[in-house]
mmCIF file of C-alpha atoms in Angstrom:
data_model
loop_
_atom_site.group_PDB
_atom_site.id
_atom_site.type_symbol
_atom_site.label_atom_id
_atom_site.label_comp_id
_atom_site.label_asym_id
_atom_site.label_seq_id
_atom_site.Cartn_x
_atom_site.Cartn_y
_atom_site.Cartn_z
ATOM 1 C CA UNK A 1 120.897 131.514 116.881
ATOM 2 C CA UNK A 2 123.507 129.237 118.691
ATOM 3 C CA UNK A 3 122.900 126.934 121.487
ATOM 4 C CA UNK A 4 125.480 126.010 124.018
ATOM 5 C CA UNK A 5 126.690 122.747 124.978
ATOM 6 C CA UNK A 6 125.226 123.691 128.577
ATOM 7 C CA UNK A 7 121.745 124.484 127.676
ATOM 8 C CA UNK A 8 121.449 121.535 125.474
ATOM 9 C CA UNK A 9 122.345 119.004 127.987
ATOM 10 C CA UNK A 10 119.861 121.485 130.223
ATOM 11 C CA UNK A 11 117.215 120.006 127.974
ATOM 12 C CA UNK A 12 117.865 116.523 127.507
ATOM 13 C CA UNK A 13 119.390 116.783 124.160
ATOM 14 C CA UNK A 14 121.214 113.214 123.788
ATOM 15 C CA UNK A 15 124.376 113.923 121.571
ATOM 16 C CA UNK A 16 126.108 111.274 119.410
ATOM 17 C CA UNK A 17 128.695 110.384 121.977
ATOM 18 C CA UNK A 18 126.641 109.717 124.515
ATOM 19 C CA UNK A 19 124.289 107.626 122.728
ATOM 20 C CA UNK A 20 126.963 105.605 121.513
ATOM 21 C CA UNK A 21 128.669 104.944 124.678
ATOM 22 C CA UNK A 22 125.832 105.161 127.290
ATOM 23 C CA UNK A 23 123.033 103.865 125.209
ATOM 24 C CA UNK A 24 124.456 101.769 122.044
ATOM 25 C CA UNK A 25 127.750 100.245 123.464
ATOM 26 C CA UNK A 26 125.742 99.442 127.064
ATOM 27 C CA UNK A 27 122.754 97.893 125.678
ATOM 28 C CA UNK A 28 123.170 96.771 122.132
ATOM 29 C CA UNK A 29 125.547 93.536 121.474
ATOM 30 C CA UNK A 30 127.720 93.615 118.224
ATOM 31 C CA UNK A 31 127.176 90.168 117.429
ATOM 32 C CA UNK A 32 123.365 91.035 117.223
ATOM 33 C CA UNK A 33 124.060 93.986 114.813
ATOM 34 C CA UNK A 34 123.321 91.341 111.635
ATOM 35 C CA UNK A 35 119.508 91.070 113.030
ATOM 36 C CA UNK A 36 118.907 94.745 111.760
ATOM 37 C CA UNK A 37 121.590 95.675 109.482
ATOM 38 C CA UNK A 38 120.506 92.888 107.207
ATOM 39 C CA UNK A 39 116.982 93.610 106.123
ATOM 40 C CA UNK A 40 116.270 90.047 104.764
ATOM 41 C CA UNK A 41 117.630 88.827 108.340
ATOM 42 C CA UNK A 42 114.746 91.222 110.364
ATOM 43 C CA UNK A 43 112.295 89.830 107.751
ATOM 44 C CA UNK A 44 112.634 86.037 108.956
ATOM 45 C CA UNK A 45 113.381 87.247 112.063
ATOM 46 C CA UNK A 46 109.848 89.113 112.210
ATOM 47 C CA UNK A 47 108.098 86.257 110.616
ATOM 48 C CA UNK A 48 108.953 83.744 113.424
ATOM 49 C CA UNK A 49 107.665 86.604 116.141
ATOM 50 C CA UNK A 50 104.563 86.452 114.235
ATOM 51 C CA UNK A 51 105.072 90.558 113.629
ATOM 52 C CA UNK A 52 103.503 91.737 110.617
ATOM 53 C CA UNK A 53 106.103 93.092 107.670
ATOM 54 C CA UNK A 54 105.464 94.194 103.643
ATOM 55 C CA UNK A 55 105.568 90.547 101.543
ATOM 56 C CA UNK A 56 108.290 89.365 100.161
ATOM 57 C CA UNK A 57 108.104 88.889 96.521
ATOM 58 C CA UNK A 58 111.400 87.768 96.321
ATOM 59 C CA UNK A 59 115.505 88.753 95.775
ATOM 60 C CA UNK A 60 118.427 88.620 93.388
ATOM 61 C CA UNK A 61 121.552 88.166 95.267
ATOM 62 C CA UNK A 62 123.912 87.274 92.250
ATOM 63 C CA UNK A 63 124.478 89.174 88.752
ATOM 64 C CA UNK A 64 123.004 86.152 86.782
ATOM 65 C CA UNK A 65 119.879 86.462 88.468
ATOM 66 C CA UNK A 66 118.985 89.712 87.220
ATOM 67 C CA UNK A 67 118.314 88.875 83.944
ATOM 68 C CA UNK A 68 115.347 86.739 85.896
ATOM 69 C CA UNK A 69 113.340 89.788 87.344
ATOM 70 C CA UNK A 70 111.306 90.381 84.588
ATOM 71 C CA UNK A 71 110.038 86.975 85.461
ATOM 72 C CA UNK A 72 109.705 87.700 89.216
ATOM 73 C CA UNK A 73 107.792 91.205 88.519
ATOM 74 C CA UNK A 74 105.954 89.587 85.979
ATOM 75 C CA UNK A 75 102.625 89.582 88.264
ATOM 76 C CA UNK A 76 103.045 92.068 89.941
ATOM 77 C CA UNK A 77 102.177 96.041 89.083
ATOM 78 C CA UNK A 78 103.177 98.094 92.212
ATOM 79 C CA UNK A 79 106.607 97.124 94.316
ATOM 80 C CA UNK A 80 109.482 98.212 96.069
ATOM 81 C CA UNK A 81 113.247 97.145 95.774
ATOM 82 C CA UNK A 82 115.881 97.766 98.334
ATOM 83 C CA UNK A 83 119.160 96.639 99.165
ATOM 84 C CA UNK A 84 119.238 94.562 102.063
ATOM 85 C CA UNK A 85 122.287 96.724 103.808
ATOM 86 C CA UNK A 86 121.104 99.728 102.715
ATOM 87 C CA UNK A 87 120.707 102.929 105.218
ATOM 88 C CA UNK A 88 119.357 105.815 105.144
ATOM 89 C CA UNK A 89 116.802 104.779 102.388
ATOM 90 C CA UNK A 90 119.633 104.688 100.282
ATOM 91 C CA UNK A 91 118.759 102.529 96.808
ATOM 92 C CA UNK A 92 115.140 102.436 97.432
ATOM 93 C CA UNK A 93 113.319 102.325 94.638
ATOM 94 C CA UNK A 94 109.319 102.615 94.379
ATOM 95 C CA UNK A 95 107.371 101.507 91.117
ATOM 96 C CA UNK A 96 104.119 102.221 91.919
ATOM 97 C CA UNK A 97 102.433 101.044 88.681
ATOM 98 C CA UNK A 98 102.925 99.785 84.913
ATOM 99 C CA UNK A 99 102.319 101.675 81.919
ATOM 100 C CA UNK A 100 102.908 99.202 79.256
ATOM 101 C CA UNK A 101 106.385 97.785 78.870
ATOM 102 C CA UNK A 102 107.193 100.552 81.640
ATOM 103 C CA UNK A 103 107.492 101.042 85.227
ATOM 104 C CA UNK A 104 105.940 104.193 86.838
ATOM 105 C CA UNK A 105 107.253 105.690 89.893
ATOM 106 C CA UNK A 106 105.227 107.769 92.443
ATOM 107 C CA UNK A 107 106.460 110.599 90.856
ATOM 108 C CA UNK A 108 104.984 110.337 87.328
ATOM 109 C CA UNK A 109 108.721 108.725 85.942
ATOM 110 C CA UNK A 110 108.619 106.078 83.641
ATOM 111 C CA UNK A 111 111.279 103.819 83.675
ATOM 112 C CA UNK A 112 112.416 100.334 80.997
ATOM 113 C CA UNK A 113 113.628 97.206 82.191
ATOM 114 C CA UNK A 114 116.817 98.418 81.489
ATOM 115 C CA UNK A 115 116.790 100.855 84.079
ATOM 116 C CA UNK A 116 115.478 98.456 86.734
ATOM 117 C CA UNK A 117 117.991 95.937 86.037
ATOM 118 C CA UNK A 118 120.846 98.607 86.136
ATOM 119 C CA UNK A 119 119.401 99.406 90.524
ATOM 120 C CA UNK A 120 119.465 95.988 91.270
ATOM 121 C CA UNK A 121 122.955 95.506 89.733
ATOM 122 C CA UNK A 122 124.135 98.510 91.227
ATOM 123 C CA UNK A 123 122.512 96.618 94.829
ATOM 124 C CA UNK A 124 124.403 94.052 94.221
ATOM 125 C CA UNK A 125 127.819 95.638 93.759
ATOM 126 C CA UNK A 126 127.542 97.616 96.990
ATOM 127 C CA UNK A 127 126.586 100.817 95.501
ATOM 128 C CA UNK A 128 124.003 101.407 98.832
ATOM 129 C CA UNK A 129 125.278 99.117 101.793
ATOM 130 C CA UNK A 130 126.820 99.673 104.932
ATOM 131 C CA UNK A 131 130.405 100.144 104.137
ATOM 132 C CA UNK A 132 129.956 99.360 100.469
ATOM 133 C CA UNK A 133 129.881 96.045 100.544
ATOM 134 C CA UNK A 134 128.091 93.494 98.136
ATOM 135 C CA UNK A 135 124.869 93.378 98.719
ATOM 136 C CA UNK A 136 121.052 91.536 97.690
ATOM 137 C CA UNK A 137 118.526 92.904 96.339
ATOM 138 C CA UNK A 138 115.234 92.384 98.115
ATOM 139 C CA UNK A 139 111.734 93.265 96.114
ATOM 140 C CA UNK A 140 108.755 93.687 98.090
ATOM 141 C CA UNK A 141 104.884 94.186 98.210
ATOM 142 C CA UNK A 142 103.696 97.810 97.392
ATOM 143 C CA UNK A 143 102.791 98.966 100.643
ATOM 144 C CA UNK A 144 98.411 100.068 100.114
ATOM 145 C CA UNK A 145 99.639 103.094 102.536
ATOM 146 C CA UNK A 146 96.476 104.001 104.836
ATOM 147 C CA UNK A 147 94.886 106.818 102.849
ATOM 148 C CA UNK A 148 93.872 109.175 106.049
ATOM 149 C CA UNK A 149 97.583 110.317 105.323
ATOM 150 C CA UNK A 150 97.151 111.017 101.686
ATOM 151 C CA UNK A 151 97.130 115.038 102.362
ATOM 152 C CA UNK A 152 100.454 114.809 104.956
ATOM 153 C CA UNK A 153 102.459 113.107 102.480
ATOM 154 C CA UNK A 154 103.853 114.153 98.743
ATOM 155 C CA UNK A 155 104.560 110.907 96.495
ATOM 156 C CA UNK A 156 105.629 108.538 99.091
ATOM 157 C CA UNK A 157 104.303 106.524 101.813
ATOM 158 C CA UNK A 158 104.968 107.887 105.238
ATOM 159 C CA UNK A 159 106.765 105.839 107.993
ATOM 160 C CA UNK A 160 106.637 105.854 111.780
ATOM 161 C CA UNK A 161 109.587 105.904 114.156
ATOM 162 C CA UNK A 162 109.773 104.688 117.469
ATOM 163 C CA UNK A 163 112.792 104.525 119.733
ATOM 164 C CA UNK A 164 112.597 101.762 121.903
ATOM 165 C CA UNK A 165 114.805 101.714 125.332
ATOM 166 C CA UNK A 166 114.820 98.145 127.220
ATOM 167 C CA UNK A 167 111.159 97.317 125.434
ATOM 168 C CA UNK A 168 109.732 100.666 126.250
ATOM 169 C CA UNK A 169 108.690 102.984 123.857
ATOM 170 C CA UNK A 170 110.035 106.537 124.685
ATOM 171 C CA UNK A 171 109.636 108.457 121.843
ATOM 172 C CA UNK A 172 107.980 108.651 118.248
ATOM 173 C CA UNK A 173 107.593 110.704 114.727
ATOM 174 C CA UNK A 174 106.364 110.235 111.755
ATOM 175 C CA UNK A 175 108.671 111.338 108.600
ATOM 176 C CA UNK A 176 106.125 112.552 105.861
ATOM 177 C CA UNK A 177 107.922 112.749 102.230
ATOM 178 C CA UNK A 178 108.202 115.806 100.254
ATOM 179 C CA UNK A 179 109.422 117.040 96.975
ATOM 180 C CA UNK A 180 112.536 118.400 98.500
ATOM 181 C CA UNK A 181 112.891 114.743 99.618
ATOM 182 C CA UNK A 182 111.798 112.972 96.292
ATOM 183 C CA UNK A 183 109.320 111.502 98.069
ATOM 184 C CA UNK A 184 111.071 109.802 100.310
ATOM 185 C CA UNK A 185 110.691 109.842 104.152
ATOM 186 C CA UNK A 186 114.402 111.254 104.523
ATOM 187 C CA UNK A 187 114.723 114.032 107.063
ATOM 188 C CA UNK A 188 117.886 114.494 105.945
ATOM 189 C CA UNK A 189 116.648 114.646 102.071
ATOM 190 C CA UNK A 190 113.762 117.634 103.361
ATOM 191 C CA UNK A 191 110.651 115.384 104.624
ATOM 192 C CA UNK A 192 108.956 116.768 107.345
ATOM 193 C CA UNK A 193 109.280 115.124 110.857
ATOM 194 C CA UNK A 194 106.129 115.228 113.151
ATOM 195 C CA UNK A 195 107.004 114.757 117.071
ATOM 196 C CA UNK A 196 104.112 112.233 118.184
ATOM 197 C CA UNK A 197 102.432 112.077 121.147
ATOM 198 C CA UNK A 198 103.100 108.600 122.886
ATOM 199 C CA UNK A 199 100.013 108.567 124.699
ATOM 200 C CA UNK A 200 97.541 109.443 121.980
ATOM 201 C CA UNK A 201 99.264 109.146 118.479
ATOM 202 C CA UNK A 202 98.819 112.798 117.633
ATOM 203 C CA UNK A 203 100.907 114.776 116.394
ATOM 204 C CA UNK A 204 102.673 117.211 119.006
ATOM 205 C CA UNK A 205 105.350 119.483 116.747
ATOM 206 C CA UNK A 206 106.485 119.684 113.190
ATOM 207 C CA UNK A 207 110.160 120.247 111.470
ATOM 208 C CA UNK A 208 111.486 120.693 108.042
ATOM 209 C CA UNK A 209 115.898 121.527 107.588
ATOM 210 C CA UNK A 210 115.461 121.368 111.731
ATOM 211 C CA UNK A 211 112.914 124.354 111.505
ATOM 212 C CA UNK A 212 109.392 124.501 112.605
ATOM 213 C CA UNK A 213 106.698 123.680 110.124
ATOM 214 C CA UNK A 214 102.873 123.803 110.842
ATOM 215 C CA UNK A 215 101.765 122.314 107.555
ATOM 216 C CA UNK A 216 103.429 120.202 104.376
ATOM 217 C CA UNK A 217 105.079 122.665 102.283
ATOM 218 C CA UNK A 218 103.473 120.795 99.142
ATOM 219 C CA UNK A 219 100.140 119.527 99.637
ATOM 220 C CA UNK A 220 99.674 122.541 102.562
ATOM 221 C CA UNK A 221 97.586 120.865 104.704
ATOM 222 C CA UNK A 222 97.830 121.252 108.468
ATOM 223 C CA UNK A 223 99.642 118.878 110.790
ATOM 224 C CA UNK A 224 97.663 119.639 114.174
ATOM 225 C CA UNK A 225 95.107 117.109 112.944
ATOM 226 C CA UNK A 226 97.627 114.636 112.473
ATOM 227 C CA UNK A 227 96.593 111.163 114.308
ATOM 228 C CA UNK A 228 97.963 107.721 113.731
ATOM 229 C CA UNK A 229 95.073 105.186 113.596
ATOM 230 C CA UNK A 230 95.785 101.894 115.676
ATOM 231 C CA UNK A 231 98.201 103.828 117.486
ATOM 232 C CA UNK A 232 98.236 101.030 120.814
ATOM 233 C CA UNK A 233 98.616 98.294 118.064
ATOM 234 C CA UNK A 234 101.602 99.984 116.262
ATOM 235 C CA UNK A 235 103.021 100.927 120.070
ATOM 236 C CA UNK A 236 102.654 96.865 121.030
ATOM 237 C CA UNK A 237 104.503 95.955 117.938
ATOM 238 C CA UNK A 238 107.660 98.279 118.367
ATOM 239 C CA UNK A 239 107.819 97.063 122.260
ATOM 240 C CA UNK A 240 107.781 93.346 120.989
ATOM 241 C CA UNK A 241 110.677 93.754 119.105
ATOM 242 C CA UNK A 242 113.106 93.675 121.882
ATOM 243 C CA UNK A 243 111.863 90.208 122.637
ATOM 244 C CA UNK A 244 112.255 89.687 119.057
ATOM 245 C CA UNK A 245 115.820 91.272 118.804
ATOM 246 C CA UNK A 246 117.358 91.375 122.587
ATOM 247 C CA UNK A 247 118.691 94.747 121.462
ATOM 248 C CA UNK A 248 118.076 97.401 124.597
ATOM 249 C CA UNK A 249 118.444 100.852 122.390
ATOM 250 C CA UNK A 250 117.029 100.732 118.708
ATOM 251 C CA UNK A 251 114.920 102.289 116.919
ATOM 252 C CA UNK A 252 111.703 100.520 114.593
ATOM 253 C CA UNK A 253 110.338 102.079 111.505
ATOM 254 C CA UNK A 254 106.842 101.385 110.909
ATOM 255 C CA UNK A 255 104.040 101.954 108.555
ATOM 256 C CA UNK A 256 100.381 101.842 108.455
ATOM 257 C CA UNK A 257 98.613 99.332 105.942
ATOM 258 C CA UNK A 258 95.225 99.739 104.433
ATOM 259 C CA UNK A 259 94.761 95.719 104.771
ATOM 260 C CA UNK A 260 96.952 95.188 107.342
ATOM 261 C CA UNK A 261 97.111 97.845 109.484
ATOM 262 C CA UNK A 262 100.926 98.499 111.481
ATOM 263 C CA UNK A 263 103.692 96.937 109.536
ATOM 264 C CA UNK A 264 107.084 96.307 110.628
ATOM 265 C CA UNK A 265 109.799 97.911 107.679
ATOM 266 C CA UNK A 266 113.161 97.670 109.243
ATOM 267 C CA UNK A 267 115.522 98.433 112.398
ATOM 268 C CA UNK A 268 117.998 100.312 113.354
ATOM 269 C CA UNK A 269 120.798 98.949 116.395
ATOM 270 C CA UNK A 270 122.105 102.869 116.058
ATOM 271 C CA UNK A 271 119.123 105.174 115.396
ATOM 272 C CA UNK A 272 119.457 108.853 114.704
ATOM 273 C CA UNK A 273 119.351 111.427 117.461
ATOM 274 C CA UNK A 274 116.637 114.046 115.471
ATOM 275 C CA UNK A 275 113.593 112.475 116.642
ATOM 276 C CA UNK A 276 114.455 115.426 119.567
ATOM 277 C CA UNK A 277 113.953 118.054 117.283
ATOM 278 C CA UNK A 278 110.891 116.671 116.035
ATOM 279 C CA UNK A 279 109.637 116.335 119.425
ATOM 280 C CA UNK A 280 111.428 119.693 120.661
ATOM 281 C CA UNK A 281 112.423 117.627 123.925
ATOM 282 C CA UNK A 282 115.553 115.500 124.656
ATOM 283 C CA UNK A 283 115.428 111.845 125.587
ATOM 284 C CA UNK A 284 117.718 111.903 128.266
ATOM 285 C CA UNK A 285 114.626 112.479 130.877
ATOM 286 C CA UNK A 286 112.735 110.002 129.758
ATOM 287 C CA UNK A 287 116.262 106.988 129.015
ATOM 288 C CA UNK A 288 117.242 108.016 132.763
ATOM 289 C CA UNK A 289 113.412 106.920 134.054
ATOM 290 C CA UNK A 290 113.931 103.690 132.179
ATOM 291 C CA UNK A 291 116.621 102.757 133.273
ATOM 292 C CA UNK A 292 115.371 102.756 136.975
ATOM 293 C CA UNK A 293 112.411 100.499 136.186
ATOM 294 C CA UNK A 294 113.143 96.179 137.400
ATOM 295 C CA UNK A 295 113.305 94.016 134.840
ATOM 296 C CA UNK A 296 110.915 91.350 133.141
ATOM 297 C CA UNK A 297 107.764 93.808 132.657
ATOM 298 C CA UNK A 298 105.537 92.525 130.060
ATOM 299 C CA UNK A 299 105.330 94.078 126.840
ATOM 300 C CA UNK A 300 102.040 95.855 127.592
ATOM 301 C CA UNK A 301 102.914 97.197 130.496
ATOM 302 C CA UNK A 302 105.631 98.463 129.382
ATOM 303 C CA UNK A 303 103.965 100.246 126.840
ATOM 304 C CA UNK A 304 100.951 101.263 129.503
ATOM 305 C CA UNK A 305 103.965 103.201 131.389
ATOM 306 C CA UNK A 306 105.198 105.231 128.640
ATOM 307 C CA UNK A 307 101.968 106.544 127.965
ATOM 308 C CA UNK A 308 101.675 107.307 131.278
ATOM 309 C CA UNK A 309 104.905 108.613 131.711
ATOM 310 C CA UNK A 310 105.369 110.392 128.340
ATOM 311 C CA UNK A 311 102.530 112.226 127.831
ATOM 312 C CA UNK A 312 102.916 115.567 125.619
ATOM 313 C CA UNK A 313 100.533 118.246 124.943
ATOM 314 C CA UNK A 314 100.376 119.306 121.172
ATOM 315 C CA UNK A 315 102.694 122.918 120.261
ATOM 316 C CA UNK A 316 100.678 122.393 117.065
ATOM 317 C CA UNK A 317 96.778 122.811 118.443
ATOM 318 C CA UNK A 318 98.349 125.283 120.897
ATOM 319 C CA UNK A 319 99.346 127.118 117.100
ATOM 320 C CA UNK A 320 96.461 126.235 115.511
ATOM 321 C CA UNK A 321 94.173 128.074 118.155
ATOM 322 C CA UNK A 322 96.317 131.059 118.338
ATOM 323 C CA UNK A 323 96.011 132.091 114.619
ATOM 324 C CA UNK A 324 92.061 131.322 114.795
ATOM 325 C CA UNK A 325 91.701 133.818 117.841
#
C-alpha cells in the first residue's frame, strides 16, 4: 500500500529534505562535521568529557604499519577494527576469539593473518570512508555486550540510537543484528529495529525491511519484553554530548557493557530518518516542541522533559495480550 505525501507529513514523518535544511543545515556547523565523521576524533573528544567509549587498543594509519598488528593483537583475543570514516558500519570487522594461529568471528569464520592484514589495508586505501578517501584503521576492545540481550540479538552486539535535538533526547531504538544482516546492527542489511520508549527504555514497536516484526526472526524470541537496563544513565550520556559536540541535530549510537554499563560508539552530524518507522511516529511533533523550549537547561532536565513529554505506550504488549486472550 502507498502513502501520500499528505498523510505522511499528517503524521510527522520528517523527510530527507527537511531534515537537511530545517534540522542539519540550521543546527549543525560544517566546520564541526570532523568531531563525528572521524571516529578517532569523537574518541578523544569523549575522553576529555569524561563519557565512557570501547578502549582503544590502538591504529595503523600507514601501509608499513600493518605488518605491526600481529604485534598490537598479540594480547589480545576478542576485538573490533573499523575505519575511522567509515559509515554505515561499513569495514567493521568483529574477531570475537582465537583459535590457534586464527581469528574467529561471531559467526563461526576463521580467518589468517593474511586476511586481517588485507581489511586494514583495504581501511587504509579508502575502501569504507566517507567519499573514499584514505583512511586509519582503528582496533578496539571487544565490547562484553550485556547478556540480558543475548536472545534479541543473532551474532552481534546490539546498539542503541538516540536522536538528540538541542541536548534533548527525542527519540530512540535499538538495532538488534540478524543473519540477514551478518550480524551486524544494519537496518539497511535486515537487523531488526525496536522503537523505544523514552520514558521507560522498553521497547514500544518492532521492524524488519520496514515491516512489523513481534519477535527476532532467528533466535524467535519476543520483543515486548525488551528493556534497556540503566536506561536514565544511557539517556544522560546521549544529552551530554551536545555539550561535548555543540552539534543541535545528531544522532549517538550506544551500547550496553557488562563492566561498564552505557558506552559511547560513535556519532552521526546527519542521522538517518528510520528511527520513525521503528517508532511508527514522526519526529516532527516532538523537533517542533523543542524548538520552543529557552535555552541553557541543564542536561538532566532536559532529559526529565522528554520523558515527560515523550512518553509511548508499547504496540508490542498491546500484541502480546491480544494473541494470549
Amino acid at each position: 500500500m502507498w502513502t501520500s505525501p499528505g498523510q505522511l507529513r499528517a503524521k510527522g514523518i520528517v523527510g530527507m529534505n527537511r531534515r537537511n535544511i530545517r534540522y542539519i543545515g540550521r543546527y549543525n556547523d560544517r566546520r564541526l562535521y570532523p568531531l563525528v565523521d572521524d571516529k578517532l576524533q569523537t574518541k578523544l573528544l569523549a575522553q576529555r568529557h569524561g563519557i565512557t567509549s570501547p578502549a582503544l587498543i590502538g591504529k595503523v594509519s600507514t601501509q608499513f604499519g600493518v605488518k605491526r598488528i600481529h604485534e598490537m593483537l598479540a594480547s589480545h583475543g576478542g576485538f573490533v577494527i573499523k575505519p575511522a570514516k567509515g559509515s554505515g558500519g561499513k569495514g567493521i570487522l568483529v574477531i570475537e576469539r582465537r583459535d590457534g594461529a586464527h581469528f574467529v568471528k561471531p559467526s563461526g569464520a576463521h580467518l589468517s593473518l593474511g586476511d586481517v592484514e588485507r581489511h586494514v589495508s583495504n581501511i587504509l586505501s579508502g575502501l569504507y570512508s566517507l567519499g573514499g578517501s584514505p583512511d586509519v584503521a582503528l582496533i578496539e576492545a571487544l565490547i562484553d555486550f550485556d547478556e540480558s540481550f543475548a536472545e534479541y540479538s543473532y551474532e552481534g552486539v546490539p546498539d542503541i540510537r538516540v536522536i538528540v535535538f538541542q541536548g534533548y533526547p527525542v527519540m530512540a531504538m535499538m538495532r538488534l543484528s540478524t543473519a540477514a544482516s551478518d550480524g551486524k546492527a544494519n537496518l539497511h542489511q535486515g537487523a531488526v529495529g525496536v522503537g523505544i520508549d523514552i520514558a521507560s527504555g522498553t521497547a514500544i514497536r518492532g521492524v524488519q525491511f520496514d515491516r512489523a516484526r513481534h519477535d527476532h526472526p532467528d533466535t524467535g524470541h519476543e520483543l515486548a519484553s525488551l528493556q534497556i537496563p540503566k536506561w536514565q544513565t544511557l539517556l544522560q550520556l546521549a544529552a551530554n554530548c551536545f555539550e561535548m559536540t555543540s552539534l543541535g541535530y545528531l544522532g549517538t549510537d550506544m551500547v550496553l557493557d557488562r563492566q561498564h554499563g552505557p558506552m559511547l560508539l560513535e556519532l552521526n552530524a546527519r542521522p538517518g530518518l528510520a528511527i520513525q518507522m521503528a517508532n511508527g511516529e514522526g519526529l516532527r511533533s516532538r523537533l517542533d516542541l523543542i524548538e520552543r523550549q529557552p535555552q541553557g537547561v541543564a542536561p538532566d532536565e532536559r532529559v526529565a522533559f522528554a520523558q515527560h513529554h515523550f512518553a509511548r505506550r508499547s504496540e508490542l504488549e498491546r500484541v502480546a495480550q491480544t494473541a494470549k486472550a
